[in-house]
Amino acid sequence: MARKKIALVGSGNIGGTLAHLIGLKELGDVVLFDIAEGIPQGKGLDIAESTPVEGVNARYSGANDYSAIAGADVVIVTAGVPRKPGMSRDDLVAINLKVMASVGQGIKDNCPNAFVICITNPLDVMVWALQHYSGLPANKIVGMAGVLDSARFRYFLSEEFNVSVEDVTAFVLGGHGDTMVPLVRYSTVAGIPLPDLVKMGWTTQEKLDQIVQRTRDGGAEIVNLLKTGSAYYAPAASGVAMAEAYLKDQKRVMPVATLVKAGTFGQPDDVFVGVPVVIGENGVERVVEIELSADEQAAFNKSADAVRGLVTVAKGLMG
Ligand code: A3D
């Protein structure tokens, strides 16, 4: 059986880390793509030269031409610019919208059957744009944010409880960033919901609220420490987990930005936003619709409306 082909559109901090992790996990051969000449080629060669040391088999190549991604099974998109001090969200929409136009066309022309994972920010609206420009069916295009947000939540909870990260599960809904909705009652330690752990004296409601807020601010916390860019190790690990779920037909239940159809999750119209889905060989195989309490529904609506606001900005820019 031929190895799978994984194309990474964008070879910056996340793209390079994705390439490294994919090789270490032997998920397939990697094509790095970027507009910056030499970067994808250099990173590809450097990582390829680590494979004999690691004892893994993966071929790497780098390119500045979209023809290199032809026939890719999976495309992970990190192309674009991250937010810098003084930039508004709308500025980022304008710049990265143009990037999604060219990336979408590149996918449409070269690998229309790929499973596409978008990581470029502002996440939910970029997934919408990429679907618009690539014309891919909605089950084949998702955004990575919820896996990262829930990983951050799980890590902070594991520290608080002094238990293994493996035994902590977390459930988040909504758009990436300020309006994400962590569902505390569906988050557990070995199946015990967090509100029960508060009752058991493992933590206090106040500490739990602080952890939820730290999770929402997780991206900013890293940006403030790094000063020169945003997080990339955990975002890359999250993107790779989603690619693996598809390539190995794992049927994993993961929170991803996907098309939430009108009438589901209490939404009046279609919107790309984060909800739990099953990922397998057909991409998004099922959207897991859960019943929300009044508070949760209000928080989710606020998050979905924030995405709608940015989609309106994007449509205005598209003319
Ligand atoms: P960075 O290291 O700047 O890499 C971006 C790469 O994109 C650079 O190598 C650019 O040359 C390249 N690029 C720019 N324009 C194009 C284009 N038109 N075609 C192809 N390549 C292009 O950034 P990064 O890797 O740290 O982050 C990438 C994106 O992910 C940014 O938009 C971040 O905001 C976003 N991000 C999202 C999350 C989520 O959880 C959703 C987390 C962290 C970062």
Tab-separated table of C-alpha atoms and ligand atoms in Angstrom:
chain	number	residue	atom	x	y	z
A	1	MET	CA	0.000	0.000	0.000
A	2	ALA	CA	1.392	3.406	-0.972
A	3	ARG	CA	2.122	5.835	1.787
A	4	LYS	CA	-0.341	8.637	2.377
A	5	LYS	CA	0.538	12.126	1.175
A	6	ILE	CA	0.165	14.991	3.610
A	7	ALA	CA	0.481	18.551	2.332
A	8	LEU	CA	1.265	21.383	4.716
A	9	VAL	CA	0.262	24.748	3.272
A	10	GLY	CA	2.281	27.202	5.333
A	11	SER	CA	5.727	26.175	6.580
A	12	GLY	CA	6.170	28.553	9.486
A	13	ASN	CA	6.282	27.622	13.147
A	14	ILE	CA	3.227	25.374	13.129
A	15	GLY	CA	3.928	23.982	9.642
A	16	GLY	CA	7.464	22.919	10.594
A	17	THR	CA	6.278	21.316	13.833
A	18	LEU	CA	3.486	19.494	11.987
A	19	ALA	CA	6.051	18.140	9.525
A	20	HIS	CA	8.266	16.863	12.323
A	21	LEU	CA	5.436	15.173	14.250
A	22	ILE	CA	3.955	13.558	11.128
A	23	GLY	CA	7.312	11.919	10.374
A	24	LEU	CA	7.791	10.754	13.959
A	25	LYS	CA	4.347	9.126	13.815
A	26	GLU	CA	4.952	7.724	10.308
A	27	LEU	CA	1.592	9.010	9.086
A	28	GLY	CA	2.844	9.493	5.530
A	29	ASP	CA	5.106	11.472	3.210
A	30	VAL	CA	5.110	15.222	3.698
A	31	VAL	CA	5.050	18.090	1.207
A	32	LEU	CA	5.777	21.473	2.744
A	33	PHE	CA	4.460	24.444	0.786
A	34	ASP	CA	5.000	28.167	1.390
A	35	ILE	CA	5.273	31.395	-0.583
A	36	ALA	CA	8.638	32.059	1.102
A	37	GLU	CA	11.307	30.554	-1.129
A	38	GLY	CA	13.710	28.121	0.517
A	39	ILE	CA	11.807	27.792	3.807
A	40	PRO	CA	9.731	24.715	2.927
A	41	GLN	CA	12.686	23.155	1.097
A	42	GLY	CA	15.069	23.839	3.990
A	43	LYS	CA	12.727	22.643	6.722
A	44	GLY	CA	11.822	19.551	4.702
A	45	LEU	CA	15.460	18.606	4.160
A	46	ASP	CA	16.390	19.259	7.793
A	47	ILE	CA	13.570	17.048	9.103
A	48	ALA	CA	14.276	14.379	6.464
A	49	GLU	CA	17.844	14.225	7.748
A	50	SER	CA	16.533	13.448	11.245
A	51	THR	CA	14.646	10.340	10.064
A	52	PRO	CA	17.666	7.973	10.064
A	53	VAL	CA	18.372	9.015	13.663
A	54	GLU	CA	14.748	8.494	14.670
A	55	GLY	CA	14.423	5.268	12.695
A	56	VAL	CA	11.268	6.378	10.906
A	57	ASN	CA	10.310	6.262	7.236
A	58	ALA	CA	8.906	9.396	5.655
A	59	ARG	CA	9.871	11.376	2.578
A	60	TYR	CA	9.930	15.157	2.675
A	61	SER	CA	9.825	17.763	-0.046
A	62	GLY	CA	9.385	21.512	-0.115
A	63	ALA	CA	7.711	23.634	-2.774
A	64	ASN	CA	6.539	27.107	-3.783
A	65	ASP	CA	4.204	25.821	-6.471
A	66	TYR	CA	0.761	24.382	-5.795
A	67	SER	CA	1.303	21.537	-8.264
A	68	ALA	CA	3.375	19.894	-5.492
A	69	ILE	CA	0.273	19.218	-3.385
A	70	ALA	CA	-1.414	17.254	-6.207
A	71	GLY	CA	-3.264	14.186	-4.961
A	72	ALA	CA	-2.678	14.911	-1.263
A	73	ASP	CA	-4.812	12.832	1.104
A	74	VAL	CA	-4.691	15.454	3.848
A	75	VAL	CA	-3.949	19.191	3.684
A	76	ILE	CA	-3.215	21.161	6.827
A	77	VAL	CA	-3.409	24.928	6.318
A	78	THR	CA	-1.408	27.332	8.482
A	79	ALA	CA	-0.639	29.872	5.749
A	80	GLY	CA	-1.187	33.484	6.689
A	81	VAL	CA	-0.110	35.924	9.318
A	82	PRO	CA	-0.630	35.742	13.053
A	83	ARG	CA	-1.956	38.809	14.903
A	84	LYS	CA	0.639	41.390	15.902
A	85	PRO	CA	0.338	44.208	18.434
A	86	GLY	CA	-1.772	47.051	17.056
A	87	MET	CA	-3.624	44.884	14.548
A	88	SER	CA	-7.385	44.598	14.739
A	89	ARG	CA	-9.243	41.363	14.134
A	90	ASP	CA	-10.647	42.879	10.957
A	91	ASP	CA	-7.115	43.563	9.688
A	92	LEU	CA	-6.321	39.895	10.122
A	93	VAL	CA	-9.537	38.893	8.342
A	94	ALA	CA	-8.601	41.072	5.355
A	95	ILE	CA	-5.050	39.696	5.038
A	96	ASN	CA	-5.802	36.046	5.690
A	97	LEU	CA	-8.950	36.094	3.544
A	98	LYS	CA	-6.726	36.801	0.526
A	99	VAL	CA	-4.458	33.942	1.602
A	100	MET	CA	-7.465	31.580	1.850
A	101	ALA	CA	-8.521	32.592	-1.681
A	102	SER	CA	-5.227	31.347	-3.122
A	103	VAL	CA	-5.008	28.301	-0.844
A	104	GLY	CA	-8.613	27.333	-1.661
A	105	GLN	CA	-7.911	27.594	-5.396
A	106	GLY	CA	-4.727	25.532	-4.978
A	107	ILE	CA	-6.681	22.777	-3.212
A	108	LYS	CA	-9.535	22.890	-5.738
A	109	ASP	CA	-7.114	22.525	-8.661
A	110	ASN	CA	-4.784	19.923	-7.177
A	111	CYS	CA	-6.375	17.788	-4.466
A	112	PRO	CA	-10.155	18.208	-4.384
A	113	ASN	CA	-10.569	14.870	-2.578
A	114	ALA	CA	-8.336	15.767	0.369
A	115	PHE	CA	-9.415	16.091	3.988
A	116	VAL	CA	-8.535	19.689	4.872
A	117	ILE	CA	-7.712	20.956	8.344
A	118	CYS	CA	-7.491	24.735	8.713
A	119	ILE	CA	-5.501	26.300	11.555
A	120	THR	CA	-5.136	29.875	10.254
A	121	ASN	CA	-6.795	32.552	12.422
A	122	PRO	CA	-9.361	33.952	12.931
A	123	LEU	CA	-10.181	30.279	12.822
A	124	ASP	CA	-13.903	29.816	12.320
A	125	VAL	CA	-14.268	32.483	9.619
A	126	MET	CA	-11.170	31.178	7.808
A	127	VAL	CA	-12.731	27.683	7.670
A	128	TRP	CA	-15.831	29.260	6.165
A	129	ALA	CA	-13.686	31.125	3.613
A	130	LEU	CA	-11.598	28.086	2.737
A	131	GLN	CA	-14.735	26.027	2.137
A	132	HIS	CA	-16.114	28.842	-0.017
A	133	TYR	CA	-12.972	29.105	-2.150
A	134	SER	CA	-12.132	25.385	-2.377
A	135	GLY	CA	-15.697	24.188	-2.974
A	136	LEU	CA	-15.007	21.118	-0.819
A	137	PRO	CA	-17.982	19.309	0.719
A	138	ALA	CA	-18.500	20.382	4.323
A	139	ASN	CA	-17.591	16.950	5.705
A	140	LYS	CA	-14.087	17.257	4.223
A	141	ILE	CA	-13.092	20.579	5.752
A	142	VAL	CA	-12.655	21.339	9.435
A	143	GLY	CA	-10.935	23.844	11.667
A	144	MET	CA	-8.557	23.009	14.485
A	145	ALA	CA	-9.254	24.906	17.695
A	146	GLY	CA	-11.364	22.778	20.044
A	147	VAL	CA	-8.764	20.025	20.308
A	148	LEU	CA	-6.209	22.630	21.398
A	149	ASP	CA	-8.608	24.461	23.721
A	150	SER	CA	-9.623	21.213	25.387
A	151	ALA	CA	-5.983	20.068	25.635
A	152	ARG	CA	-5.174	23.283	27.482
A	153	PHE	CA	-8.188	22.794	29.751
A	154	ARG	CA	-7.172	19.161	30.417
A	155	TYR	CA	-3.601	20.123	31.200
A	156	PHE	CA	-4.598	22.831	33.689
A	157	LEU	CA	-7.091	20.456	35.346
A	158	SER	CA	-4.492	17.681	35.597
A	159	GLU	CA	-2.180	20.126	37.384
A	160	GLU	CA	-4.955	21.229	39.744
A	161	PHE	CA	-5.916	17.650	40.650
A	162	ASN	CA	-2.421	16.155	40.387
A	163	VAL	CA	-3.668	13.344	38.157
A	164	SER	CA	-2.581	12.116	34.739
A	165	VAL	CA	-3.632	14.181	31.734
A	166	GLU	CA	-4.822	10.881	30.252
A	167	ASP	CA	-7.603	10.590	32.839
A	168	VAL	CA	-8.928	14.097	32.312
A	169	THR	CA	-11.495	14.637	29.568
A	170	ALA	CA	-12.755	18.053	28.546
A	171	PHE	CA	-15.614	19.246	26.424
A	172	VAL	CA	-15.558	22.634	24.710
A	173	LEU	CA	-17.987	24.232	22.277
A	174	GLY	CA	-18.069	27.409	20.252
A	175	GLY	CA	-15.604	29.562	18.374
A	176	HIS	CA	-11.905	29.768	19.140
A	177	GLY	CA	-10.848	32.415	21.636
A	178	ASP	CA	-12.690	34.703	24.000
A	179	THR	CA	-16.123	33.215	23.370
A	180	MET	CA	-15.262	29.513	23.617
A	181	VAL	CA	-17.663	27.594	25.851
A	182	PRO	CA	-16.087	24.976	28.136
A	183	LEU	CA	-18.847	22.588	29.253
A	184	VAL	CA	-17.829	21.911	32.824
A	185	ARG	CA	-20.547	19.340	33.495
A	186	TYR	CA	-19.317	17.209	30.565
A	187	SER	CA	-15.656	17.482	31.583
A	188	THR	CA	-14.432	14.740	33.883
A	189	VAL	CA	-11.654	13.017	35.756
A	190	ALA	CA	-12.044	9.293	34.976
A	191	GLY	CA	-15.737	9.870	34.317
A	192	ILE	CA	-16.415	11.992	37.434
A	193	PRO	CA	-17.864	15.339	36.267
A	194	LEU	CA	-16.114	18.507	37.459
A	195	PRO	CA	-19.102	19.788	39.504
A	196	ASP	CA	-18.952	16.511	41.495
A	197	LEU	CA	-15.228	17.020	42.079
A	198	VAL	CA	-16.022	20.445	43.552
A	199	LYS	CA	-18.529	18.759	45.901
A	200	MET	CA	-15.892	16.154	46.779
A	201	GLY	CA	-13.524	18.944	47.818
A	202	TRP	CA	-10.947	18.299	45.056
A	203	THR	CA	-11.153	21.940	44.042
A	204	THR	CA	-13.297	25.007	44.587
A	205	GLN	CA	-15.730	26.660	42.206
A	206	GLU	CA	-13.500	29.737	42.291
A	207	LYS	CA	-10.433	27.774	41.176
A	208	LEU	CA	-12.460	26.036	38.480
A	209	ASP	CA	-13.649	29.416	37.173
A	210	GLN	CA	-10.031	30.607	37.086
A	211	ILE	CA	-8.996	27.531	35.087
A	212	VAL	CA	-11.835	28.107	32.613
A	213	GLN	CA	-10.693	31.708	32.158
A	214	ARG	CA	-7.046	30.657	31.794
A	215	THR	CA	-8.151	28.208	29.087
A	216	ARG	CA	-9.994	30.974	27.209
A	217	ASP	CA	-6.882	33.149	27.442
A	218	GLY	CA	-4.535	30.234	26.655
A	219	GLY	CA	-3.371	31.637	23.318
A	220	ALA	CA	-2.711	35.117	24.710
A	221	GLU	CA	-0.736	33.669	27.647
A	222	ILE	CA	1.728	32.078	25.215
A	223	VAL	CA	1.876	35.157	22.932
A	224	ASN	CA	2.742	37.335	25.947
A	225	LEU	CA	5.553	34.969	26.947
A	226	LEU	CA	7.010	34.405	23.470
A	227	LYS	CA	6.561	38.021	22.320
A	228	THR	CA	7.600	37.094	18.759
A	229	GLY	CA	4.761	34.809	17.732
A	230	SER	CA	1.998	32.512	18.919
A	231	ALA	CA	1.825	28.946	20.201
A	232	TYR	CA	2.898	26.180	17.860
A	233	TYR	CA	3.784	22.931	19.636
A	234	ALA	CA	0.314	22.249	21.055
A	235	PRO	CA	-1.518	23.590	17.961
A	236	ALA	CA	0.578	21.278	15.753
A	237	ALA	CA	0.005	18.260	18.025
A	238	SER	CA	-3.736	18.961	17.855
A	239	GLY	CA	-3.744	19.203	14.049
A	240	VAL	CA	-1.817	15.943	13.776
A	241	ALA	CA	-4.311	14.149	16.053
A	242	MET	CA	-7.122	15.232	13.708
A	243	ALA	CA	-5.200	14.097	10.608
A	244	GLU	CA	-4.470	10.745	12.253
A	245	ALA	CA	-8.162	10.230	13.130
A	246	TYR	CA	-9.000	10.618	9.429
A	247	LEU	CA	-6.092	8.634	7.979
A	248	LYS	CA	-6.572	5.697	10.358
A	249	ASP	CA	-10.398	5.848	10.378
A	250	GLN	CA	-10.273	6.091	14.163
A	251	LYS	CA	-13.831	7.441	14.569
A	252	ARG	CA	-12.548	9.767	17.254
A	253	VAL	CA	-14.931	12.205	18.917
A	254	MET	CA	-13.269	15.611	18.724
A	255	PRO	CA	-14.373	19.229	18.967
A	256	VAL	CA	-13.737	20.877	15.589
A	257	ALA	CA	-14.964	23.900	13.671
A	258	THR	CA	-17.482	22.431	11.251
A	259	LEU	CA	-20.658	23.381	9.424
A	260	VAL	CA	-23.439	23.577	12.007
A	261	LYS	CA	-26.649	23.493	9.986
A	262	ALA	CA	-29.665	25.699	10.631
A	263	GLY	CA	-31.952	24.040	13.150
A	264	THR	CA	-29.171	22.205	14.980
A	265	PHE	CA	-27.647	23.494	18.213
A	266	GLY	CA	-30.468	26.068	18.254
A	267	GLN	CA	-28.993	27.958	15.285
A	268	PRO	CA	-31.213	30.034	12.967
A	269	ASP	CA	-28.897	29.597	9.960
A	270	ASP	CA	-25.770	27.724	8.854
A	271	VAL	CA	-22.555	28.671	10.634
A	272	PHE	CA	-19.021	27.244	10.882
A	273	VAL	CA	-18.277	26.916	14.586
A	274	GLY	CA	-16.827	24.437	17.076
A	275	VAL	CA	-18.896	21.407	18.099
A	276	PRO	CA	-18.031	17.756	18.789
A	277	VAL	CA	-17.926	15.491	15.736
A	278	VAL	CA	-16.851	11.959	14.852
A	279	ILE	CA	-13.810	11.917	12.551
A	280	GLY	CA	-13.179	8.840	10.431
A	281	GLU	CA	-12.405	7.862	6.839
A	282	ASN	CA	-15.262	10.044	5.531
A	283	GLY	CA	-14.052	13.123	7.355
A	284	VAL	CA	-16.773	14.504	9.595
A	285	GLU	CA	-19.008	11.443	9.888
A	286	ARG	CA	-21.411	12.726	12.503
A	287	VAL	CA	-22.071	15.955	14.354
A	288	VAL	CA	-22.750	15.158	18.006
A	289	GLU	CA	-25.661	17.372	18.943
A	290	ILE	CA	-26.169	17.649	22.672
A	291	GLU	CA	-28.840	19.319	24.724
A	292	LEU	CA	-27.685	22.604	26.204
A	293	SER	CA	-28.871	24.320	29.354
A	294	ALA	CA	-30.205	27.885	28.981
A	295	ASP	CA	-26.843	29.354	30.089
A	296	GLU	CA	-24.848	27.095	27.760
A	297	GLN	CA	-27.153	27.886	24.833
A	298	ALA	CA	-26.767	31.623	25.471
A	299	ALA	CA	-22.959	31.300	25.591
A	300	PHE	CA	-22.935	29.181	22.424
A	301	ASN	CA	-25.206	31.663	20.607
A	302	LYS	CA	-22.897	34.516	21.592
A	303	SER	CA	-19.934	32.583	20.203
A	304	ALA	CA	-21.739	31.689	16.945
A	305	ASP	CA	-22.860	35.319	16.552
A	306	ALA	CA	-19.256	36.502	16.932
A	307	VAL	CA	-18.326	34.199	14.017
A	308	ARG	CA	-21.299	35.498	11.978
A	309	GLY	CA	-20.068	39.054	12.586
A	310	LEU	CA	-16.663	38.229	11.124
A	311	VAL	CA	-18.220	36.355	8.182
A	312	THR	CA	-20.183	39.547	7.410
A	313	VAL	CA	-16.908	41.516	7.492
A	314	ALA	CA	-15.343	38.919	5.168
A	315	LYS	CA	-18.283	39.022	2.729
A	316	GLY	CA	-17.982	42.829	2.639
A	317	LEU	CA	-14.295	42.515	1.732
A	318	MET	CA	-15.111	39.977	-0.999
A	319	GLY	CA	-17.423	42.539	-2.609
B	1	A3D	P1	4.074	31.674	10.966
B	1	A3D	O1	5.236	31.045	11.651
B	1	A3D	O2	4.099	33.127	10.662
B	1	A3D	O3	3.829	30.840	9.582
B	1	A3D	C1	2.917	31.242	8.616
B	1	A3D	C2	3.517	30.886	7.271
B	1	A3D	O4	2.547	31.175	6.255
B	1	A3D	C3	4.780	31.686	6.917
B	1	A3D	O5	5.845	30.798	6.653
B	1	A3D	C4	4.362	32.487	5.667
B	1	A3D	O6	5.418	32.630	4.727
B	1	A3D	C5	3.258	31.605	5.118
B	1	A3D	N1	2.359	32.295	4.192
B	1	A3D	C6	1.895	33.580	4.245
B	1	A3D	N2	1.105	33.815	3.180
B	1	A3D	C7	1.033	32.667	2.468
B	1	A3D	C8	0.372	32.275	1.286
B	1	A3D	N3	-0.407	33.139	0.614
B	1	A3D	N4	0.531	31.006	0.843
B	1	A3D	C9	1.299	30.138	1.521
B	1	A3D	N5	1.981	30.440	2.632
B	1	A3D	C10	1.844	31.689	3.106
B	1	A3D	O7	2.733	31.411	11.789
B	1	A3D	P2	2.352	30.139	12.678
B	1	A3D	O8	2.753	28.886	11.964
B	1	A3D	O9	2.808	30.360	14.072
B	1	A3D	O10	0.758	30.287	12.690
B	1	A3D	C11	0.030	30.083	11.499
B	1	A3D	C12	-1.424	30.486	11.681
B	1	A3D	O11	-2.030	29.670	12.693
B	1	A3D	C13	-1.650	31.955	12.126
B	1	A3D	O12	-2.741	32.493	11.419
B	1	A3D	C14	-1.981	31.806	13.609
B	1	A3D	O13	-2.760	32.886	14.070
B	1	A3D	C15	-2.752	30.515	13.594
B	1	A3D	N6	-2.877	29.827	14.877
B	1	A3D	C16	-4.089	29.247	15.146
B	1	A3D	C17	-4.284	28.579	16.338
B	1	A3D	C18	-5.604	27.961	16.622
B	1	A3D	O14	-5.784	27.343	17.645
B	1	A3D	C19	-6.688	28.114	15.684
B	1	A3D	C20	-3.230	28.457	17.263
B	1	A3D	C21	-2.014	29.039	16.945
B	1	A3D	C22	-1.840	29.715	15.737
